[in-house]
Short mmCIF file of C-alpha atoms in Angstrom, two decimals:
data_model
loop_
_atom_site.label_atom_id
_atom_site.label_comp_id
_atom_site.label_asym_id
_atom_site.label_seq_id
_atom_site.Cartn_x
_atom_site.Cartn_y
_atom_site.Cartn_z
CA MET A 1 127.37 117.64 -80.03
CA PRO A 2 127.06 113.97 -81.11
CA GLN A 3 126.41 113.22 -84.77
CA GLU A 4 123.02 111.89 -85.76
CA PRO A 5 122.96 108.33 -87.15
CA THR A 6 123.07 108.36 -90.93
CA TYR A 7 122.07 104.79 -91.74
CA LEU A 8 118.57 103.35 -91.87
CA ASP A 9 118.00 100.50 -89.47
CA PRO A 10 118.02 97.41 -91.73
CA LYS A 11 116.11 95.50 -89.05
CA ASN A 12 113.07 97.67 -89.83
CA ASP A 13 110.89 95.86 -92.39
CA PHE A 14 110.47 98.88 -94.64
CA ALA A 15 114.19 99.75 -94.59
CA PHE A 16 115.20 96.10 -95.10
CA LYS A 17 113.04 95.80 -98.21
CA LYS A 18 114.34 99.13 -99.53
CA ILE A 19 117.98 98.15 -99.00
CA PHE A 20 117.89 94.48 -100.00
CA GLY A 21 114.65 94.00 -101.92
CA SER A 22 114.61 96.73 -104.56
CA GLU A 23 115.70 96.54 -108.17
CA GLN A 24 117.90 99.62 -107.80
CA ASN A 25 119.86 97.94 -104.97
CA LYS A 26 120.07 94.50 -106.56
CA ASP A 27 123.89 94.57 -106.40
CA ILE A 28 123.71 95.02 -102.61
CA LEU A 29 121.57 91.90 -102.25
CA ILE A 30 123.89 89.88 -104.52
CA THR A 31 126.98 90.94 -102.57
CA PHE A 32 125.24 90.25 -99.25
CA LEU A 33 124.15 86.74 -100.29
CA ASN A 34 127.59 85.86 -101.67
CA ASP A 35 129.39 87.14 -98.57
CA VAL A 36 127.07 85.67 -95.96
CA LEU A 37 125.96 82.34 -97.45
CA ASN A 38 129.20 81.22 -99.12
CA HIS A 39 127.63 77.80 -99.71
CA ASP A 40 130.12 75.83 -101.78
CA HIS A 41 127.42 73.87 -103.61
CA VAL A 42 125.59 76.99 -104.77
CA GLY A 43 128.49 78.95 -106.25
CA GLN A 44 128.70 82.66 -106.87
CA ILE A 45 125.49 84.54 -107.52
CA VAL A 46 125.89 86.92 -110.44
CA GLU A 47 122.27 87.87 -111.09
CA VAL A 48 118.95 87.77 -109.24
CA THR A 49 115.37 88.23 -110.32
CA PHE A 50 112.96 89.50 -107.70
CA LEU A 51 109.78 87.46 -107.30
CA PRO A 52 106.47 88.59 -105.80
CA THR A 53 106.79 88.71 -102.00
CA VAL A 54 103.12 87.90 -101.38
CA LYS A 55 102.05 84.37 -102.22
CA ASN A 56 98.31 84.02 -102.01
CA PRO A 57 97.03 80.59 -101.00
CA GLU A 58 95.71 78.33 -103.73
CA ILE A 59 92.79 77.46 -101.45
CA ALA A 60 91.03 80.12 -99.41
CA ALA A 61 91.43 78.14 -96.17
CA GLN A 62 95.25 78.07 -96.50
CA LYS A 63 97.63 80.66 -95.07
CA GLU A 64 99.06 83.49 -97.15
CA SER A 65 102.88 83.69 -97.36
CA LEU A 66 104.44 87.13 -97.01
CA PHE A 67 108.20 87.28 -97.57
CA ASP A 68 110.56 90.19 -96.87
CA VAL A 69 112.66 89.36 -99.94
CA LEU A 70 112.15 86.54 -102.43
CA CYS A 71 114.42 86.17 -105.43
CA ARG A 72 115.84 83.62 -107.86
CA ASP A 73 119.44 83.48 -109.07
CA GLN A 74 120.81 82.71 -112.53
CA ASN A 75 120.65 78.96 -111.81
CA GLY A 76 117.04 79.00 -110.62
CA VAL A 77 117.88 78.69 -106.91
CA GLN A 78 115.36 80.65 -104.82
CA TYR A 79 116.31 82.73 -101.78
CA ILE A 80 113.92 83.78 -99.06
CA VAL A 81 115.51 86.50 -96.93
CA GLU A 82 113.70 87.40 -93.71
CA VAL A 83 114.48 89.79 -90.87
CA GLN A 84 112.79 89.04 -87.54
CA ILE A 85 112.99 91.48 -84.64
CA ALA A 86 110.49 90.02 -82.17
CA ARG A 87 110.79 86.51 -80.83
CA THR A 88 107.93 84.28 -81.92
CA ASP A 89 107.40 80.73 -80.73
CA ASN A 90 106.80 79.33 -84.19
CA PHE A 91 109.48 81.11 -86.21
CA LEU A 92 111.27 77.87 -87.20
CA LYS A 93 107.96 76.33 -88.29
CA ARG A 94 107.28 79.44 -90.37
CA ALA A 95 110.70 79.11 -91.99
CA GLU A 96 109.94 75.53 -93.00
CA TYR A 97 106.48 76.50 -94.21
CA TYR A 98 107.75 79.38 -96.36
CA ALA A 99 110.53 77.26 -97.86
CA SER A 100 108.18 74.38 -98.65
CA LYS A 101 105.65 76.73 -100.27
CA ALA A 102 108.33 78.32 -102.45
CA TYR A 103 109.61 74.86 -103.39
CA SER A 104 106.22 73.37 -104.26
CA ARG A 105 105.12 76.38 -106.32
CA GLN A 106 107.97 76.03 -108.81
CA LEU A 107 106.21 73.46 -110.99
CA GLU A 108 103.28 73.92 -113.29
CA GLN A 109 101.10 70.99 -114.31
CA GLY A 110 103.02 68.66 -116.58
CA GLN A 111 106.50 69.76 -115.49
CA ASP A 112 108.96 67.12 -114.30
CA TYR A 113 110.23 66.97 -110.71
CA SER A 114 113.78 67.18 -112.06
CA GLU A 115 113.09 70.87 -112.76
CA LEU A 116 112.77 71.68 -109.05
CA LYS A 117 115.55 73.96 -107.78
CA GLU A 118 116.86 74.48 -104.26
CA VAL A 119 115.24 76.94 -101.86
CA ILE A 120 117.53 78.69 -99.38
CA PHE A 121 115.91 80.36 -96.39
CA LEU A 122 118.09 83.04 -94.79
CA ALA A 123 116.88 84.64 -91.57
CA ILE A 124 118.42 87.50 -89.62
CA THR A 125 117.12 87.58 -86.05
CA ASP A 126 117.48 90.34 -83.49
CA PHE A 127 117.12 87.77 -80.71
CA VAL A 128 118.86 84.53 -79.79
CA LEU A 129 117.05 81.78 -81.66
CA PHE A 130 119.21 78.85 -80.49
CA PRO A 131 120.18 79.57 -76.86
CA LYS A 132 121.73 76.12 -76.34
CA LYS A 133 124.17 76.46 -79.24
CA ASN A 134 127.65 77.93 -78.93
CA PRO A 135 127.15 81.58 -77.88
CA GLY A 136 129.76 82.63 -80.46
CA ALA A 137 128.02 80.87 -83.35
CA VAL A 138 126.44 83.92 -85.01
CA LYS A 139 125.57 81.98 -88.17
CA THR A 140 124.28 78.42 -88.34
CA ASP A 141 123.60 76.45 -91.52
CA HIS A 142 121.00 73.69 -91.49
CA PHE A 143 120.78 70.97 -94.13
CA ILE A 144 118.93 67.66 -94.49
CA LEU A 145 121.58 65.03 -93.77
CA ASP A 146 121.62 61.24 -93.52
CA LYS A 147 121.50 60.49 -89.79
CA ASN A 148 124.27 57.87 -89.95
CA THR A 149 126.61 58.96 -92.73
CA HIS A 150 125.90 62.72 -92.66
CA GLU A 151 125.68 62.63 -96.46
CA HIS A 152 123.75 65.47 -98.03
CA ASP A 153 121.47 63.58 -100.44
CA LEU A 154 118.29 65.69 -100.13
CA LYS A 155 119.31 69.08 -101.50
CA GLY A 156 115.94 70.79 -101.92
CA PHE A 157 116.18 72.98 -98.83
CA SER A 158 118.71 74.68 -96.61
CA PHE A 159 118.27 77.17 -93.80
CA THR A 160 120.75 79.76 -92.58
CA PHE A 161 120.15 81.76 -89.41
CA ILE A 162 122.10 84.84 -88.32
CA GLU A 163 121.55 85.66 -84.63
CA LEU A 164 122.69 89.27 -84.25
CA PRO A 165 122.85 89.34 -80.41
CA LYS A 166 125.61 86.71 -80.59
CA PHE A 167 127.82 89.04 -82.62
CA LYS A 168 130.03 90.85 -80.10
CA LYS A 169 132.92 92.27 -82.16
CA LYS A 170 133.72 95.97 -82.21
CA LEU A 171 134.38 97.87 -85.43
CA HIS A 172 138.18 97.67 -85.15
CA GLU A 173 137.98 93.87 -84.63
CA LEU A 174 136.20 93.04 -87.90
CA GLU A 175 138.20 90.60 -90.03
CA ASN A 176 136.19 90.04 -93.21
CA ASP A 177 133.18 91.15 -95.25
CA THR A 178 130.82 88.71 -93.52
CA GLU A 179 131.63 90.26 -90.15
CA ARG A 180 131.17 93.74 -91.63
CA TRP A 181 127.65 92.72 -92.70
CA TYR A 182 126.90 91.46 -89.19
CA PHE A 183 128.19 94.70 -87.70
CA TYR A 184 126.15 96.80 -90.13
CA LEU A 185 122.95 94.82 -89.50
CA LYS A 186 123.37 95.06 -85.75
CA HIS A 187 124.73 98.60 -85.36
CA ALA A 188 123.57 100.67 -88.36
CA PRO A 189 121.11 102.83 -86.38
CA GLU A 190 123.78 104.12 -83.99
CA THR A 191 126.59 104.32 -86.56
CA VAL A 192 127.69 107.39 -88.48
CA LYS A 193 129.46 107.25 -91.85
CA ALA A 194 132.76 108.49 -90.39
CA GLU A 195 133.04 105.25 -88.38
CA TYR A 196 133.25 103.09 -91.49
#
């Protein structure tokens, strides 16, 4: 008789928030961000503070922002972590909107622009978001670069997308912690503890 799966599906909103967005599992989120982002300019995350995941609009006519996970690290960098199961036409626009809202809400009246910190948007999709990109490129990092020199002068935003359908490795083929995260995110529902 086959064993029942023993892991929650992290692609489920409730489970994702429980695993990655709760104070009791803060160390899981820190490890995940360090393993998956590995952005050289950010450095190691050693601490995060969870921020409210619902951002009400300042004006009634504006849209409300509802994040899966929103946190700030020890250097003030903010991370928006989203899981998206269903394909939506405007997902990239939503990513930009959420990042810009988090960025603009950092300052109170009278604060200097120099106090603004980077916002990193990390999305895990259960569908192929960029079908024209290399089919093996599970993770893509997007920055604002100078068109001619490719210099990274505008550092306020970055976007990382993990497209789970592009991850094809089997358990015995995994080579590092990042790939183990991809495998877990993609296969947790049908995996039993004995397999790890």
